[in-house]
C-alpha atoms as a PDB file:
ATOM      1  CA  UNK A   1       2.238  -0.155  12.059  1.00  0.00           C
ATOM      2  CA  UNK A   2       0.021  -2.274  13.601  1.00  0.00           C
ATOM      3  CA  UNK A   3      -3.175  -1.890  15.654  1.00  0.00           C
ATOM      4  CA  UNK A   4      -1.966  -2.696  19.319  1.00  0.00           C
ATOM      5  CA  UNK A   5      -4.761  -4.159  21.285  1.00  0.00           C
ATOM      6  CA  UNK A   6      -5.019  -4.257  25.027  1.00  0.00           C
ATOM      7  CA  UNK A   7      -7.463  -7.014  24.977  1.00  0.00           C
ATOM      8  CA  UNK A   8      -5.792 -10.237  24.020  1.00  0.00           C
ATOM      9  CA  UNK A   9      -6.755  -9.688  20.413  1.00  0.00           C
ATOM     10  CA  UNK A  10      -4.635  -8.635  17.408  1.00  0.00           C
ATOM     11  CA  UNK A  11      -5.418  -7.056  13.951  1.00  0.00           C
ATOM     12  CA  UNK A  12      -5.291  -9.303  11.217  1.00  0.00           C
ATOM     13  CA  UNK A  13      -2.796  -9.014   8.441  1.00  0.00           C
ATOM     14  CA  UNK A  14      -4.100  -8.298   5.311  1.00  0.00           C
ATOM     15  CA  UNK A  15      -3.237 -11.284   3.845  1.00  0.00           C
ATOM     16  CA  UNK A  16      -5.208 -13.152   7.253  1.00  0.00           C
ATOM     17  CA  UNK A  17      -8.865 -10.951   5.648  1.00  0.00           C
ATOM     18  CA  UNK A  18     -11.362 -13.140   4.849  1.00  0.00           C
ATOM     19  CA  UNK A  19     -12.069 -13.433   1.229  1.00  0.00           C
ATOM     20  CA  UNK A  20     -15.474 -12.079   1.494  1.00  0.00           C
ATOM     21  CA  UNK A  21     -13.387  -8.897   2.742  1.00  0.00           C
ATOM     22  CA  UNK A  22     -12.601  -6.504  -0.350  1.00  0.00           C
ATOM     23  CA  UNK A  23      -9.724  -4.632  -0.298  1.00  0.00           C
ATOM     24  CA  UNK A  24     -10.462  -0.752   0.104  1.00  0.00           C
ATOM     25  CA  UNK A  25     -11.215   1.039  -3.060  1.00  0.00           C
ATOM     26  CA  UNK A  26     -10.681   4.627  -3.839  1.00  0.00           C
ATOM     27  CA  UNK A  27     -13.748   5.314  -3.520  1.00  0.00           C
ATOM     28  CA  UNK A  28     -14.518   4.225  -0.444  1.00  0.00           C
ATOM     29  CA  UNK A  29     -15.295   6.840   1.988  1.00  0.00           C
ATOM     30  CA  UNK A  30     -14.677   4.948   5.177  1.00  0.00           C
ATOM     31  CA  UNK A  31     -16.143   6.180   8.833  1.00  0.00           C
ATOM     32  CA  UNK A  32     -15.810   5.857  12.217  1.00  0.00           C
ATOM     33  CA  UNK A  33     -18.308   2.641  13.508  1.00  0.00           C
ATOM     34  CA  UNK A  34     -21.107   4.019  16.036  1.00  0.00           C
ATOM     35  CA  UNK A  35     -20.317   3.763  19.263  1.00  0.00           C
ATOM     36  CA  UNK A  36     -16.452   3.677  18.925  1.00  0.00           C
ATOM     37  CA  UNK A  37     -14.945   6.152  21.299  1.00  0.00           C
ATOM     38  CA  UNK A  38     -11.638   7.888  20.754  1.00  0.00           C
ATOM     39  CA  UNK A  39      -9.499   9.025  23.901  1.00  0.00           C
ATOM     40  CA  UNK A  40      -6.284  11.185  23.301  1.00  0.00           C
ATOM     41  CA  UNK A  41      -3.110   9.537  25.315  1.00  0.00           C
ATOM     42  CA  UNK A  42       0.448  11.346  24.702  1.00  0.00           C
ATOM     43  CA  UNK A  43      -0.592  12.592  21.037  1.00  0.00           C
ATOM     44  CA  UNK A  44      -1.965   9.297  20.119  1.00  0.00           C
ATOM     45  CA  UNK A  45      -5.647   7.710  19.923  1.00  0.00           C
ATOM     46  CA  UNK A  46      -6.995   4.950  21.715  1.00  0.00           C
ATOM     47  CA  UNK A  47     -10.050   3.466  20.538  1.00  0.00           C
ATOM     48  CA  UNK A  48     -12.506   1.373  22.516  1.00  0.00           C
ATOM     49  CA  UNK A  49     -14.989  -1.048  20.775  1.00  0.00           C
ATOM     50  CA  UNK A  50     -17.927  -1.011  22.773  1.00  0.00           C
ATOM     51  CA  UNK A  51     -18.839  -4.265  21.705  1.00  0.00           C
ATOM     52  CA  UNK A  52     -16.272  -6.092  23.683  1.00  0.00           C
ATOM     53  CA  UNK A  53     -14.322  -3.646  25.272  1.00  0.00           C
ATOM     54  CA  UNK A  54     -11.477  -4.011  23.045  1.00  0.00           C
ATOM     55  CA  UNK A  55      -8.476  -1.221  23.273  1.00  0.00           C
ATOM     56  CA  UNK A  56      -6.622  -0.158  20.359  1.00  0.00           C
ATOM     57  CA  UNK A  57      -3.511   2.154  20.366  1.00  0.00           C
ATOM     58  CA  UNK A  58      -3.154   3.955  16.998  1.00  0.00           C
ATOM     59  CA  UNK A  59       0.660   5.313  16.012  1.00  0.00           C
ATOM     60  CA  UNK A  60       1.008   8.297  14.252  1.00  0.00           C
ATOM     61  CA  UNK A  61      -0.252   7.473  10.980  1.00  0.00           C
ATOM     62  CA  UNK A  62      -2.995   5.512  12.495  1.00  0.00           C
ATOM     63  CA  UNK A  63      -4.171   8.483  14.048  1.00  0.00           C
ATOM     64  CA  UNK A  64      -4.114  10.839  11.310  1.00  0.00           C
ATOM     65  CA  UNK A  65      -5.829   8.075   9.267  1.00  0.00           C
ATOM     66  CA  UNK A  66      -8.093   8.264  11.440  1.00  0.00           C
ATOM     67  CA  UNK A  67      -8.906  11.409  12.178  1.00  0.00           C
ATOM     68  CA  UNK A  68      -9.445  12.065   8.532  1.00  0.00           C
ATOM     69  CA  UNK A  69     -12.152   8.950   7.777  1.00  0.00           C
ATOM     70  CA  UNK A  70     -15.179  11.156   8.499  1.00  0.00           C
ATOM     71  CA  UNK A  71     -17.752   9.267   5.678  1.00  0.00           C
ATOM     72  CA  UNK A  72     -16.855  12.380   3.835  1.00  0.00           C
ATOM     73  CA  UNK A  73     -13.394  11.834   2.091  1.00  0.00           C
ATOM     74  CA  UNK A  74     -12.504   9.378   0.138  1.00  0.00           C
ATOM     75  CA  UNK A  75     -10.067   7.040   0.124  1.00  0.00           C
ATOM     76  CA  UNK A  76      -7.802   8.703  -2.584  1.00  0.00           C
ATOM     77  CA  UNK A  77      -8.401  12.023  -0.564  1.00  0.00           C
ATOM     78  CA  UNK A  78      -7.195  10.829   2.942  1.00  0.00           C
ATOM     79  CA  UNK A  79      -4.268   9.709   0.926  1.00  0.00           C
ATOM     80  CA  UNK A  80      -3.666  12.634  -0.712  1.00  0.00           C
ATOM     81  CA  UNK A  81      -4.124  14.663   2.275  1.00  0.00           C
ATOM     82  CA  UNK A  82      -1.594  12.430   4.599  1.00  0.00           C
ATOM     83  CA  UNK A  83       0.961  12.886   1.286  1.00  0.00           C
ATOM     84  CA  UNK A  84       0.995  16.570   1.316  1.00  0.00           C
ATOM     85  CA  UNK A  85       1.100  16.615   5.414  1.00  0.00           C
ATOM     86  CA  UNK A  86       4.626  14.636   5.122  1.00  0.00           C
ATOM     87  CA  UNK A  87       5.715  16.022   2.423  1.00  0.00           C
ATOM     88  CA  UNK A  88       5.721  12.662   0.380  1.00  0.00           C
ATOM     89  CA  UNK A  89       4.380  11.683  -3.001  1.00  0.00           C
ATOM     90  CA  UNK A  90       0.693   9.541  -2.595  1.00  0.00           C
ATOM     91  CA  UNK A  91       2.161   7.016  -3.997  1.00  0.00           C
ATOM     92  CA  UNK A  92       5.062   6.360  -1.245  1.00  0.00           C
ATOM     93  CA  UNK A  93       2.355   6.044   1.279  1.00  0.00           C
ATOM     94  CA  UNK A  94      -0.882   4.423  -0.437  1.00  0.00           C
ATOM     95  CA  UNK A  95       0.052   1.224   0.856  1.00  0.00           C
ATOM     96  CA  UNK A  96       0.750   2.040   4.413  1.00  0.00           C
ATOM     97  CA  UNK A  97      -2.771   4.010   4.328  1.00  0.00           C
ATOM     98  CA  UNK A  98      -4.824   1.186   3.235  1.00  0.00           C
ATOM     99  CA  UNK A  99      -3.820  -1.059   5.306  1.00  0.00           C
ATOM    100  CA  UNK A 100      -4.731   0.893   8.055  1.00  0.00           C
ATOM    101  CA  UNK A 101      -7.861   1.286   6.621  1.00  0.00           C
ATOM    102  CA  UNK A 102      -8.568  -2.333   6.006  1.00  0.00           C
ATOM    103  CA  UNK A 103      -7.320  -3.368   9.476  1.00  0.00           C
ATOM    104  CA  UNK A 104      -9.331  -0.900  10.703  1.00  0.00           C
ATOM    105  CA  UNK A 105     -12.619  -2.029   9.001  1.00  0.00           C
ATOM    106  CA  UNK A 106     -11.583  -5.654   9.886  1.00  0.00           C
ATOM    107  CA  UNK A 107     -11.758  -4.789  13.711  1.00  0.00           C
ATOM    108  CA  UNK A 108     -15.416  -2.906  13.160  1.00  0.00           C
ATOM    109  CA  UNK A 109     -13.767   0.513  13.759  1.00  0.00           C
ATOM    110  CA  UNK A 110     -14.212   1.585  10.685  1.00  0.00           C
ATOM    111  CA  UNK A 111     -17.145   0.991   8.605  1.00  0.00           C
ATOM    112  CA  UNK A 112     -18.002   2.205   4.584  1.00  0.00           C
ATOM    113  CA  UNK A 113     -21.244   4.492   4.379  1.00  0.00           C
ATOM    114  CA  UNK A 114     -24.044   2.814   3.124  1.00  0.00           C
END
């Protein structure tokens, strides 16, 4: 469940995140960073970060997280929706969803509305 980056960079694991980058809170409403391009390819999303041209291939869960992070939904709402869609309790998928959001934020593909 990692972001695959074709530009030679790899997303930081949560443990490698700088201490000033707080973990996602349930009230966060992450949204796409301005300028990030999302392209569909074989049922997945490829994100292109304009600042350096980095490419990121998302798996099925990452793709759904990306789609739901619209700046309107809270982290808890994203987790609940994915849980409902996958017929899994929110508690079973919460860690994976939080990790995806954290990695997307670390890579400056998602931001929190200000």
